[in-house]
CSV table of C-alpha atoms in Angstrom, one decimal:
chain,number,residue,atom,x,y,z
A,1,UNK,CA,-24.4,42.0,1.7
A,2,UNK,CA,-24.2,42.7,-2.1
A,3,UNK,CA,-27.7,42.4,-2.5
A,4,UNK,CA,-28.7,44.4,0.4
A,5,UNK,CA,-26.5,47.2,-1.2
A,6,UNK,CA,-28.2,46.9,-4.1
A,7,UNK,CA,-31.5,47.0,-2.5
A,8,UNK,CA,-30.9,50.0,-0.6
A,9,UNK,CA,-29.6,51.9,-3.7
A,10,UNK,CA,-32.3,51.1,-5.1
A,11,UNK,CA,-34.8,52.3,-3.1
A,12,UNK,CA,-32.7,55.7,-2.1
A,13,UNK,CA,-33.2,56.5,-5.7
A,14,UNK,CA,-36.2,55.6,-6.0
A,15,UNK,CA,-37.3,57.8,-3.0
A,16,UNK,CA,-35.2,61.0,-4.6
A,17,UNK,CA,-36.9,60.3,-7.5
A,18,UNK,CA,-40.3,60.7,-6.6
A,19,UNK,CA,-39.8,63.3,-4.0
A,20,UNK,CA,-38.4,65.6,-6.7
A,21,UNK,CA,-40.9,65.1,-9.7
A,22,UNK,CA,-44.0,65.2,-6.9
A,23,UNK,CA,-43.1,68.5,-5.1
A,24,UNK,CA,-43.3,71.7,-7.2
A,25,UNK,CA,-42.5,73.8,-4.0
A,26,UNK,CA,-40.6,74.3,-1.0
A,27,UNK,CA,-42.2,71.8,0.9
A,28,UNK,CA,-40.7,69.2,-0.5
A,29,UNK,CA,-39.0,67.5,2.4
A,30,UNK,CA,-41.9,68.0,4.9
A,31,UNK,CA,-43.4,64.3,3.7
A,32,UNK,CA,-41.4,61.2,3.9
A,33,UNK,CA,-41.8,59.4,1.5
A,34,UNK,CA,-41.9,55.3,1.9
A,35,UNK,CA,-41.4,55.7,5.8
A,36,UNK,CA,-37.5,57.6,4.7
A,37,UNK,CA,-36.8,61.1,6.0
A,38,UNK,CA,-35.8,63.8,3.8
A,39,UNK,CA,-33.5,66.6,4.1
A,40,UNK,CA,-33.1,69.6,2.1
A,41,UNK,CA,-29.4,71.4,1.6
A,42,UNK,CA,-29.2,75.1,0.6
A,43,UNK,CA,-25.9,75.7,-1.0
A,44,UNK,CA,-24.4,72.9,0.9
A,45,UNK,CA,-26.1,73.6,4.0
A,46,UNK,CA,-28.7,71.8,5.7
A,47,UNK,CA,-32.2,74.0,5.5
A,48,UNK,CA,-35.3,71.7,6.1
A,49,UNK,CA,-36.3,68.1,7.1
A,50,UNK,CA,-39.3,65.8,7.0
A,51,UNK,CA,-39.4,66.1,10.8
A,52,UNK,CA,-38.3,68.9,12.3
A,53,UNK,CA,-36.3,66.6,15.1
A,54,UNK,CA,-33.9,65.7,12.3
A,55,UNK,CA,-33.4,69.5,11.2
A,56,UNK,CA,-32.6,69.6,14.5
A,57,UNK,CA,-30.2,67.1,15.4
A,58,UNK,CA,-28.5,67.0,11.8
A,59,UNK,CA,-27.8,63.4,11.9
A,60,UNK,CA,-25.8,63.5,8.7
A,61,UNK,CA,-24.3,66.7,9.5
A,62,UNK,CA,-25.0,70.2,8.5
A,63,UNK,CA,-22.9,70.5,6.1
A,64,UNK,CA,-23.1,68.1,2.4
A,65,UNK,CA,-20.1,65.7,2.7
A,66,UNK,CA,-17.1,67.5,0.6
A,67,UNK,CA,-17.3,64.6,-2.1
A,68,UNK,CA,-21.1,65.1,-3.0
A,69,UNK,CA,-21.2,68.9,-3.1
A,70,UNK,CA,-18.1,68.4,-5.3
A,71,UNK,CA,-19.8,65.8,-7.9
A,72,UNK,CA,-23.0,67.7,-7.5
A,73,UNK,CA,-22.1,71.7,-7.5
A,74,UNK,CA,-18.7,71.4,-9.0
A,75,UNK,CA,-18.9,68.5,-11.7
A,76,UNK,CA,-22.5,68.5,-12.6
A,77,UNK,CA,-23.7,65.3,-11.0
A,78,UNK,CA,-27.3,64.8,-11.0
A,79,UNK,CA,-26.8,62.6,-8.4
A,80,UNK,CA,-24.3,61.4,-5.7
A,81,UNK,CA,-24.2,58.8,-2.9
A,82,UNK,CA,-21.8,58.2,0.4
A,83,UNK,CA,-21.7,55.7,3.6
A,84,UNK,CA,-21.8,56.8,6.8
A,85,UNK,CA,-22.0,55.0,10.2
A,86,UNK,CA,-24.1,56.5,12.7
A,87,UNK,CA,-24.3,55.0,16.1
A,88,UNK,CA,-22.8,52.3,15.1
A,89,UNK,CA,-25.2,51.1,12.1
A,90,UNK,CA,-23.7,51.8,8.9
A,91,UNK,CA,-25.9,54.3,6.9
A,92,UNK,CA,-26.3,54.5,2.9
A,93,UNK,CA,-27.3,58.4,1.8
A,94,UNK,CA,-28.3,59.5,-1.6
A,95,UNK,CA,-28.3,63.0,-2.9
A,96,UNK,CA,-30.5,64.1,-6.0
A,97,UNK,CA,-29.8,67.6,-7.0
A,98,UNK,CA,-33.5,69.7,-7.1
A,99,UNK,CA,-35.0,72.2,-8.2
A,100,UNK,CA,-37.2,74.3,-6.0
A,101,UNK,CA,-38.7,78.0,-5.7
A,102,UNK,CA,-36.0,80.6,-4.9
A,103,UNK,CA,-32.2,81.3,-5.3
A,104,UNK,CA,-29.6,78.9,-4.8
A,105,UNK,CA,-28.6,75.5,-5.3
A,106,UNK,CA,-31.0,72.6,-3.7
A,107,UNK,CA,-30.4,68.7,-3.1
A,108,UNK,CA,-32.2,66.3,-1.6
A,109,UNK,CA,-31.0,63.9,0.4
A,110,UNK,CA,-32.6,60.4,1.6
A,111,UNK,CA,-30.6,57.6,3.9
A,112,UNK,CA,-31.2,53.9,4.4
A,113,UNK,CA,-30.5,52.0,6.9
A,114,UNK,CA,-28.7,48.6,6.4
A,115,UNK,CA,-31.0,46.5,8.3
A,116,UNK,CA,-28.6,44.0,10.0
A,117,UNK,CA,-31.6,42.1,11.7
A,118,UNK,CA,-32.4,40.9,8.0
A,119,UNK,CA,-28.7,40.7,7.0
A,120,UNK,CA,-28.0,38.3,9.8
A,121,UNK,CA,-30.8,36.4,9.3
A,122,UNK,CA,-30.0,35.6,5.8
A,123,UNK,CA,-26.6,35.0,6.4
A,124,UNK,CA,-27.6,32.3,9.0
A,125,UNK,CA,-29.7,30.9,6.3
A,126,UNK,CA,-27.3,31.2,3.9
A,127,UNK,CA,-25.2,29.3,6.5
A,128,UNK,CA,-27.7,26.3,6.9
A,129,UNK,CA,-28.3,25.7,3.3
A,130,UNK,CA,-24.3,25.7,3.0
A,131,UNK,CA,-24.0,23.4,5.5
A,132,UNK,CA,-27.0,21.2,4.3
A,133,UNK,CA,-25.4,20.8,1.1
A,134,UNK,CA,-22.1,20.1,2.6
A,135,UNK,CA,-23.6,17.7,4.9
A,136,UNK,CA,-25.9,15.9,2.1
A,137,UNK,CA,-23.0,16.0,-0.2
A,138,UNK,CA,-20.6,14.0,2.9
A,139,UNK,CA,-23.6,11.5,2.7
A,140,UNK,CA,-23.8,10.8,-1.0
A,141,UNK,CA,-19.9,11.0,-1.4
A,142,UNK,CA,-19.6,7.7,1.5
A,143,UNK,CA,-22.4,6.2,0.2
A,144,UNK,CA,-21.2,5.9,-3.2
A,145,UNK,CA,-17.8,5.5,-2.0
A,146,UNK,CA,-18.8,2.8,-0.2
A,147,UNK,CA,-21.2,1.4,-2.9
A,148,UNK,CA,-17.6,1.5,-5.2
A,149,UNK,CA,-15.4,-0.3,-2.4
A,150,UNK,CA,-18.1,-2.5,-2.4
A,151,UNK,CA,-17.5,-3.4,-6.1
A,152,UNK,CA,-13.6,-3.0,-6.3
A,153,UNK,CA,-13.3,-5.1,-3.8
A,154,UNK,CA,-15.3,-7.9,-5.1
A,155,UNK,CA,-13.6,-7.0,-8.4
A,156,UNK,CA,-10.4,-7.3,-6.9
A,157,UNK,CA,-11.4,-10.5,-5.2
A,158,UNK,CA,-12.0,-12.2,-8.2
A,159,UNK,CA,-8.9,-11.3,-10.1
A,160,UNK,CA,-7.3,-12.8,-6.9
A,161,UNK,CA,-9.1,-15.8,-7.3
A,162,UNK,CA,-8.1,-16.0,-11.4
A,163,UNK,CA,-4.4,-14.9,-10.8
A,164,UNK,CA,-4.4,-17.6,-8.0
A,165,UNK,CA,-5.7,-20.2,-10.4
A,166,UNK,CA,-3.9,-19.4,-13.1
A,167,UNK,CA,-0.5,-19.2,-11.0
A,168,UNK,CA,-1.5,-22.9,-9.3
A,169,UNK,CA,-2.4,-23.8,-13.5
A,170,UNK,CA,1.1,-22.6,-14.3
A,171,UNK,CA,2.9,-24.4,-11.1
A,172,UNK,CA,1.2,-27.2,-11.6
A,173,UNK,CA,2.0,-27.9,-15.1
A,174,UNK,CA,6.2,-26.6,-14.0
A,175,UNK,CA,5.7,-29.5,-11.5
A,176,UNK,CA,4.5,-31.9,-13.8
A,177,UNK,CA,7.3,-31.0,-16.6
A,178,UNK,CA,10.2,-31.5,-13.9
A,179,UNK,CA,8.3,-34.7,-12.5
A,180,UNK,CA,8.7,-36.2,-16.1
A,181,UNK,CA,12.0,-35.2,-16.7
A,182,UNK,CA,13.4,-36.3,-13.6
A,183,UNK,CA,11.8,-40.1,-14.0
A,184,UNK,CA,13.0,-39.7,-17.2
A,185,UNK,CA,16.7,-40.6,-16.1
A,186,UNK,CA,16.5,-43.3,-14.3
A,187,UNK,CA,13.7,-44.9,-16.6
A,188,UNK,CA,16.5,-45.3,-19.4
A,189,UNK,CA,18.7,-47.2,-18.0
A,190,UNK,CA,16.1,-49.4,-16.1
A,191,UNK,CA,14.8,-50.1,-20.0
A,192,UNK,CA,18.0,-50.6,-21.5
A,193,UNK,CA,18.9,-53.0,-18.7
A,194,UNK,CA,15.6,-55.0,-19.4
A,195,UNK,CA,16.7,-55.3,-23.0
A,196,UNK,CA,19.9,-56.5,-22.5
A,197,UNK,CA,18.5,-59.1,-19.9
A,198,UNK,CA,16.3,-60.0,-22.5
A,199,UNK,CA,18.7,-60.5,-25.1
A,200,UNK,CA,21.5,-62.4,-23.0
A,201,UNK,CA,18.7,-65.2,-21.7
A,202,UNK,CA,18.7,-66.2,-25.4
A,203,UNK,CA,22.4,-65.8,-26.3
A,204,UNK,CA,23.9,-68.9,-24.9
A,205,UNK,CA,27.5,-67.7,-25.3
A,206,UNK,CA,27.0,-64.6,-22.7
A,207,UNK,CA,27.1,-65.6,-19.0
A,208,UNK,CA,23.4,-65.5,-18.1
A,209,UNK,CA,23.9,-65.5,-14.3
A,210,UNK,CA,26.3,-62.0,-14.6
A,211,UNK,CA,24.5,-60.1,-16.8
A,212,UNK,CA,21.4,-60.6,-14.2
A,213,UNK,CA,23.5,-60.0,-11.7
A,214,UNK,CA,24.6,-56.4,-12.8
A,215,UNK,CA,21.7,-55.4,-14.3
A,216,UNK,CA,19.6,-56.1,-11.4
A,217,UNK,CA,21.8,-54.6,-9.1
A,218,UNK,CA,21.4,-51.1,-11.4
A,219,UNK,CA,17.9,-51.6,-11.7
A,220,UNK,CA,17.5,-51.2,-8.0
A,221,UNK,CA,19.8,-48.2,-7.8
A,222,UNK,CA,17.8,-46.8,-10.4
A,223,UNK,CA,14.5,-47.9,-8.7
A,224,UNK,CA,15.8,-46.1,-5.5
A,225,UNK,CA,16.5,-43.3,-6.7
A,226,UNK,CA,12.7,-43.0,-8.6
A,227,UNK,CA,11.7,-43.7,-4.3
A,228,UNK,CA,13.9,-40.5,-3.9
A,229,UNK,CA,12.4,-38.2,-6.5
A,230,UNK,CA,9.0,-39.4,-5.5
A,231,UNK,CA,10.0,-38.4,-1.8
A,232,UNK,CA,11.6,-35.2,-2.5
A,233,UNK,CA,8.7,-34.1,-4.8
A,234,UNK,CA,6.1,-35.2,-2.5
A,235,UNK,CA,8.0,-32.9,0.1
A,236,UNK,CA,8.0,-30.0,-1.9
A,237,UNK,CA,4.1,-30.6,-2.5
A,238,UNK,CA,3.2,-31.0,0.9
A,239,UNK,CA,1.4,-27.7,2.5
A,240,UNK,CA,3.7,-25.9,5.6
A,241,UNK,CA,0.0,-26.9,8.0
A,242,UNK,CA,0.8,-30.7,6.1
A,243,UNK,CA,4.3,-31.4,7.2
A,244,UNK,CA,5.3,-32.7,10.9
A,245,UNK,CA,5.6,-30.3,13.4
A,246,UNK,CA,9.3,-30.5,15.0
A,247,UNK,CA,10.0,-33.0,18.1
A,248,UNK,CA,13.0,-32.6,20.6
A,249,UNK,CA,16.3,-34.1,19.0
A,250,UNK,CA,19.2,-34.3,19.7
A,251,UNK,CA,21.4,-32.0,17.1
A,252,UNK,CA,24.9,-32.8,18.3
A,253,UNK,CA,24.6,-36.5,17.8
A,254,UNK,CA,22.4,-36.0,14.1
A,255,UNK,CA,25.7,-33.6,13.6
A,256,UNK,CA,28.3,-35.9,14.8
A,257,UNK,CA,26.7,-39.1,13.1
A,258,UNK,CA,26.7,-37.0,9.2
A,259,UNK,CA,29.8,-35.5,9.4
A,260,UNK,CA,31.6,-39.0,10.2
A,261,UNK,CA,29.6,-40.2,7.3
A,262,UNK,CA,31.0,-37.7,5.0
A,263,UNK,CA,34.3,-38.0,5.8
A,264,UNK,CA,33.8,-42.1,4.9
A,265,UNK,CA,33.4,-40.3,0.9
A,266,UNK,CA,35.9,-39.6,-1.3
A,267,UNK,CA,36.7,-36.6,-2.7
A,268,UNK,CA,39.5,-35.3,-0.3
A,269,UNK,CA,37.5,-33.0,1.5
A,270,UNK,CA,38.2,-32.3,5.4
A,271,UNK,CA,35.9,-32.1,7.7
A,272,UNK,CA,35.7,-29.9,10.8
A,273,UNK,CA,32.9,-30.0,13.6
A,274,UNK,CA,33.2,-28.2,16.6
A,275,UNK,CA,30.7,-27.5,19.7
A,276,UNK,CA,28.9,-31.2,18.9
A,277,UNK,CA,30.7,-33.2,21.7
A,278,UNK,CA,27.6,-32.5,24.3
A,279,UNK,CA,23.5,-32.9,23.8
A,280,UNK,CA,22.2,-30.1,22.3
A,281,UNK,CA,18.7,-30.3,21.7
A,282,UNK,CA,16.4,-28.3,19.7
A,283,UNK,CA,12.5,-28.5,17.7
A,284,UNK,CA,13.6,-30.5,14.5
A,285,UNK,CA,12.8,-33.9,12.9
A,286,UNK,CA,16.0,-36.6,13.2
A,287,UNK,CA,15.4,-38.2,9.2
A,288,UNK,CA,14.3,-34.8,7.6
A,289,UNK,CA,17.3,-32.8,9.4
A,290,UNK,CA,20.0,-35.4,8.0
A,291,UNK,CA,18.4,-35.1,4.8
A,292,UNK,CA,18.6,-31.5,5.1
A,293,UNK,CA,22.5,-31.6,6.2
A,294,UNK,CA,23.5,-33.8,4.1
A,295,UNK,CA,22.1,-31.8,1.2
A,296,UNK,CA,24.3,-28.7,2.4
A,297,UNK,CA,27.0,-30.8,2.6
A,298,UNK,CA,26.7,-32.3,-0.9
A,299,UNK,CA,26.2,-28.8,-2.3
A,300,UNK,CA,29.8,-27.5,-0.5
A,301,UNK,CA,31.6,-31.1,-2.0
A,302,UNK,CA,29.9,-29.7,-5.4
A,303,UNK,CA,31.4,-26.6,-4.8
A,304,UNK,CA,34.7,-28.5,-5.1
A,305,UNK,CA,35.2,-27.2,-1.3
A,306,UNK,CA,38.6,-28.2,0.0
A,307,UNK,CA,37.8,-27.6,3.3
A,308,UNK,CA,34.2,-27.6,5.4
A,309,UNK,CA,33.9,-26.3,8.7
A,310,UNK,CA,30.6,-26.8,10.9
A,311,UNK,CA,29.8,-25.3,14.1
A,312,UNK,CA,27.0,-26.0,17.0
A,313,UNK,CA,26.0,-23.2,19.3
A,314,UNK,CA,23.5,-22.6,21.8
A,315,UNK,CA,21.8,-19.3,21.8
A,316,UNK,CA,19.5,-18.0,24.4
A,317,UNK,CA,16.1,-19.7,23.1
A,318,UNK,CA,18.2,-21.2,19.6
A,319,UNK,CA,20.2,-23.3,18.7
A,320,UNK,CA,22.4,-22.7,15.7
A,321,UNK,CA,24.7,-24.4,12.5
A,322,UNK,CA,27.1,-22.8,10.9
A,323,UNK,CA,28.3,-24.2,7.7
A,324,UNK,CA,31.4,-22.1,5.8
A,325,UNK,CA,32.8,-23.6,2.8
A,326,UNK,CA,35.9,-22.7,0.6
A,327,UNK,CA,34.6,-23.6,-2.4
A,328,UNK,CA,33.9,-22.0,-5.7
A,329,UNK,CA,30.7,-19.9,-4.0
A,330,UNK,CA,27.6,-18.2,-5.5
A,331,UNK,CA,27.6,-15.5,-7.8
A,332,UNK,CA,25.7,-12.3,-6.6
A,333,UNK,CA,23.0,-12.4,-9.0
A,334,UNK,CA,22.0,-16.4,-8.6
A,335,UNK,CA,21.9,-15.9,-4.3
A,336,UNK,CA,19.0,-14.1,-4.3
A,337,UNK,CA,17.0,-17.1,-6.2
A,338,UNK,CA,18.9,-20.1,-4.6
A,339,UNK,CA,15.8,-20.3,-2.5
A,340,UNK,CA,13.4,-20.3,-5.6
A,341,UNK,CA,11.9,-24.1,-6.9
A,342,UNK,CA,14.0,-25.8,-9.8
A,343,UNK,CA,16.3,-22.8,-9.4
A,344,UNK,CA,19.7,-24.9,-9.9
A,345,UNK,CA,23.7,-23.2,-10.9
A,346,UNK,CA,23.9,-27.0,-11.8
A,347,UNK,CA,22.8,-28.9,-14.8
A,348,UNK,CA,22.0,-32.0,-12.6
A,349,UNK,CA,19.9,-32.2,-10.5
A,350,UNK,CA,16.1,-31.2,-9.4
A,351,UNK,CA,17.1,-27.8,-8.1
A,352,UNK,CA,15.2,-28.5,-5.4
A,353,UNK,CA,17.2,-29.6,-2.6
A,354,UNK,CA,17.4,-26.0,-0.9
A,355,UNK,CA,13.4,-25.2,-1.5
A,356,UNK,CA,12.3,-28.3,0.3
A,357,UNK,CA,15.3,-27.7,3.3
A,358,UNK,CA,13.6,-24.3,3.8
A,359,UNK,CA,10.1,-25.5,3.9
A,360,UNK,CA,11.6,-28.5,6.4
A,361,UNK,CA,12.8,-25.7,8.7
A,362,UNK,CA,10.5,-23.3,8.9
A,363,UNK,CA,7.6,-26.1,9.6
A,364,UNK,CA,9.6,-26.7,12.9
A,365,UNK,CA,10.0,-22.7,13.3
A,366,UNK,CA,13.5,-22.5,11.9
A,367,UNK,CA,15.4,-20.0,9.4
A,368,UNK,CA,17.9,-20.5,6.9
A,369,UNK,CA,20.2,-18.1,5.5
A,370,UNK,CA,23.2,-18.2,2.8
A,371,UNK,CA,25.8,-15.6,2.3
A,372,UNK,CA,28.5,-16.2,-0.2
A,373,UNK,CA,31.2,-14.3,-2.9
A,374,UNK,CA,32.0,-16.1,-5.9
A,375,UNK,CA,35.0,-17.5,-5.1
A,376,UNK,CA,35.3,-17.1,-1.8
A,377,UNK,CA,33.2,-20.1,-0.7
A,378,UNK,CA,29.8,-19.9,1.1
A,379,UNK,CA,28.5,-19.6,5.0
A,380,UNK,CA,25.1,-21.4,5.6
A,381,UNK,CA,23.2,-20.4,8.8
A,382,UNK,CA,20.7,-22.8,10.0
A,383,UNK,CA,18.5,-21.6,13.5
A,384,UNK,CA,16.1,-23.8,15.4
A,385,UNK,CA,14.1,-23.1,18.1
A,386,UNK,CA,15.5,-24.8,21.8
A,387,UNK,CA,14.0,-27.6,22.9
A,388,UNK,CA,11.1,-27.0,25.2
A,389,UNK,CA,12.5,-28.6,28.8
């Protein structure tokens, strides 16, 4: 639209120009020039026209608008221009003052027409390339886009694969340090019992036959308790797709048959079970569940618990153990990491007791949860999914 204002500027002075500097006379306006009429105003009043039609009709009026006769006859203007919509097309008119034979004051006047035909059909071009561009601009934008997924994601693929490796790297050489110190402990006294076997077969005033006696008895004990640590790590180890899935057990009678064992210990604990004295069966394994109970038990006796309380309920599709203790509890920091391998608030021990029961339960499609005060004891929550009938 700018430019077609321009344009039609332009040419309006263009047309006043030459009509002025080629007409010595007072037929000035009877030619068009460059297919434009021309009108001629006498003291502000229309006098003459390229076609007498227009001198007629007065299209721009018979009178000069107010504004040009006032920057023309009043200010000086050589020239003035206004904007006028005539049947509906809007109209750009230039004025050139003249001078022609005769008395008075003259200006020429010249209008052109804003060709919306041509506007519109530049605008709709305008329109399509702008659109074009867009559109081309969509394409390069996903292509590249998707030319940079392409490479992030393979990028980000192989840092997976190196943060994977080195994390299995750094596991596996935690693993291997815990291995050796655990084996560590019962290898001592296993040697130190060798040696003083050794020495007592050649001392005849030590009574061969006792020594052998207790030393082999501690040996085994020691050599039992390598078959546990080599159990309890292979556990651990083991993928969740490598363990055993769950069979039907009963939990009451695993229950009833652990607690009775507990209270057989020493340590002055009592021992309270309640909802065990029917069947209740559930998705578990019978050796792996005692070894998971009888961890939790071991950890509340730890806990220098005076008092243990477990109940057996039967939920709609579960079957749960509650375990409260009123021991010494765990402090709020350490619960959120009692879960976590070789994470242990003891000094003994592989710290692995409660990783390995949670990766025992959740194989069979079980949860565990803890919730404990320090001080206040701790209430273990075991869930196992009912027994298919």
């Amino acid at each position: 639209q700018r430019d077609d204002r321009g344009v039609r500027e332009l040419l309006v002075r263009e047309i006043l120009s030459a009509a002025s500097s080629g007409a010595p006379t007072s037929e000035v306006a009877r030619e068009s020039i460059a297919g434009a009429p021309l009108f001629v105003y006498s003291d502000g009043i229309l006098s003459s026209s390229s076609d007498s039609l227009y001198e007629l009709i007065a299209p721009a009026g018979r009178m000069l608008p107010r504004r040009v006769h006032v920057n023309i006859s009043l200010d000086g203007e050589l020239t003035s221009t206004s904007r006028q919509e005539i049947a509906g097309s809007a109209m750009f008119w230039g004025y050139r003052a003249v001078s022609i034979g005769g008395a008075g004051e003259h200006v020429l006047a010249a209008p052109a027409r804003s060709d919306e035909l041509v506007l519109d059909r530049r605008r709709r071009d305008l329109t399509i390339l702008v659109l074009f561009a867009t559109a081309v601009g969509a394409i390069a934008a996903f292509w590249l886009s998707g030319i940079a997924a392409r490479v992030l994601a393979r990028d980000l693929e192989l840092s997976r694969i190196e943060v994977a490796r080195a994390e299995r790297v750094i596991a596996w050489g935690e693993m291997a340090r815990q291995v050796a110190h655990e084996i560590k402990n019962p290898l001592t006294p296993i040697r130190l019992g060798v040696q003083h076997l050794r020495r007592a077969r050649t001392d005849p005033r030590v009574d061969f036959d006792r020594v052998l006696d207790e030393n082999v008895t501690r040996i085994l004990s020691e050599i039992d308790r390598l078959d546990k640590i080599a159990q309890t790590f292979s556990r651990y180890g083991s993928g969740p797709g490598e363990l055993p899935p769950g069979e039907k057990v009963d939990v009451a009678a695993i229950l009833r048959d652990v607690v009775a064992l507990e209270k057989m210990g020493i340590g002055g604990v009592d021992w309270t079970l309640e909802g065990a004295s029917s069947p209740v069966y559930a998705e578990a394994r019978n050796d792996e569940l005692r070894d998971v109970l009888l961890n939790l038990f071991e950890n509340a006796r730890l806990a220098r618990a005076r008092h243990v309380r477990v109940m057996l309920s039967s939920l709609e599709r579960a079957v749960a153990i509650e375990i409260h203790d009123d021991g010494s509890g765990i402090a709020r920091a350490a619960l959120p990491r009692v879960f976590e391998p070789h994470f242990s608030t003891r000094t003994t021990g592989s710290g692995l007791g409660l990783a390995i029961s949670r990766r025992l339960l959740e194989s069979w499609g079980g949860t565990i949860d803890i919730e404990s005060d320090e001080g206040s004891g701790a209430r273990v929550t075991i869930t196992l999914q009912a027994a298919r009938s």
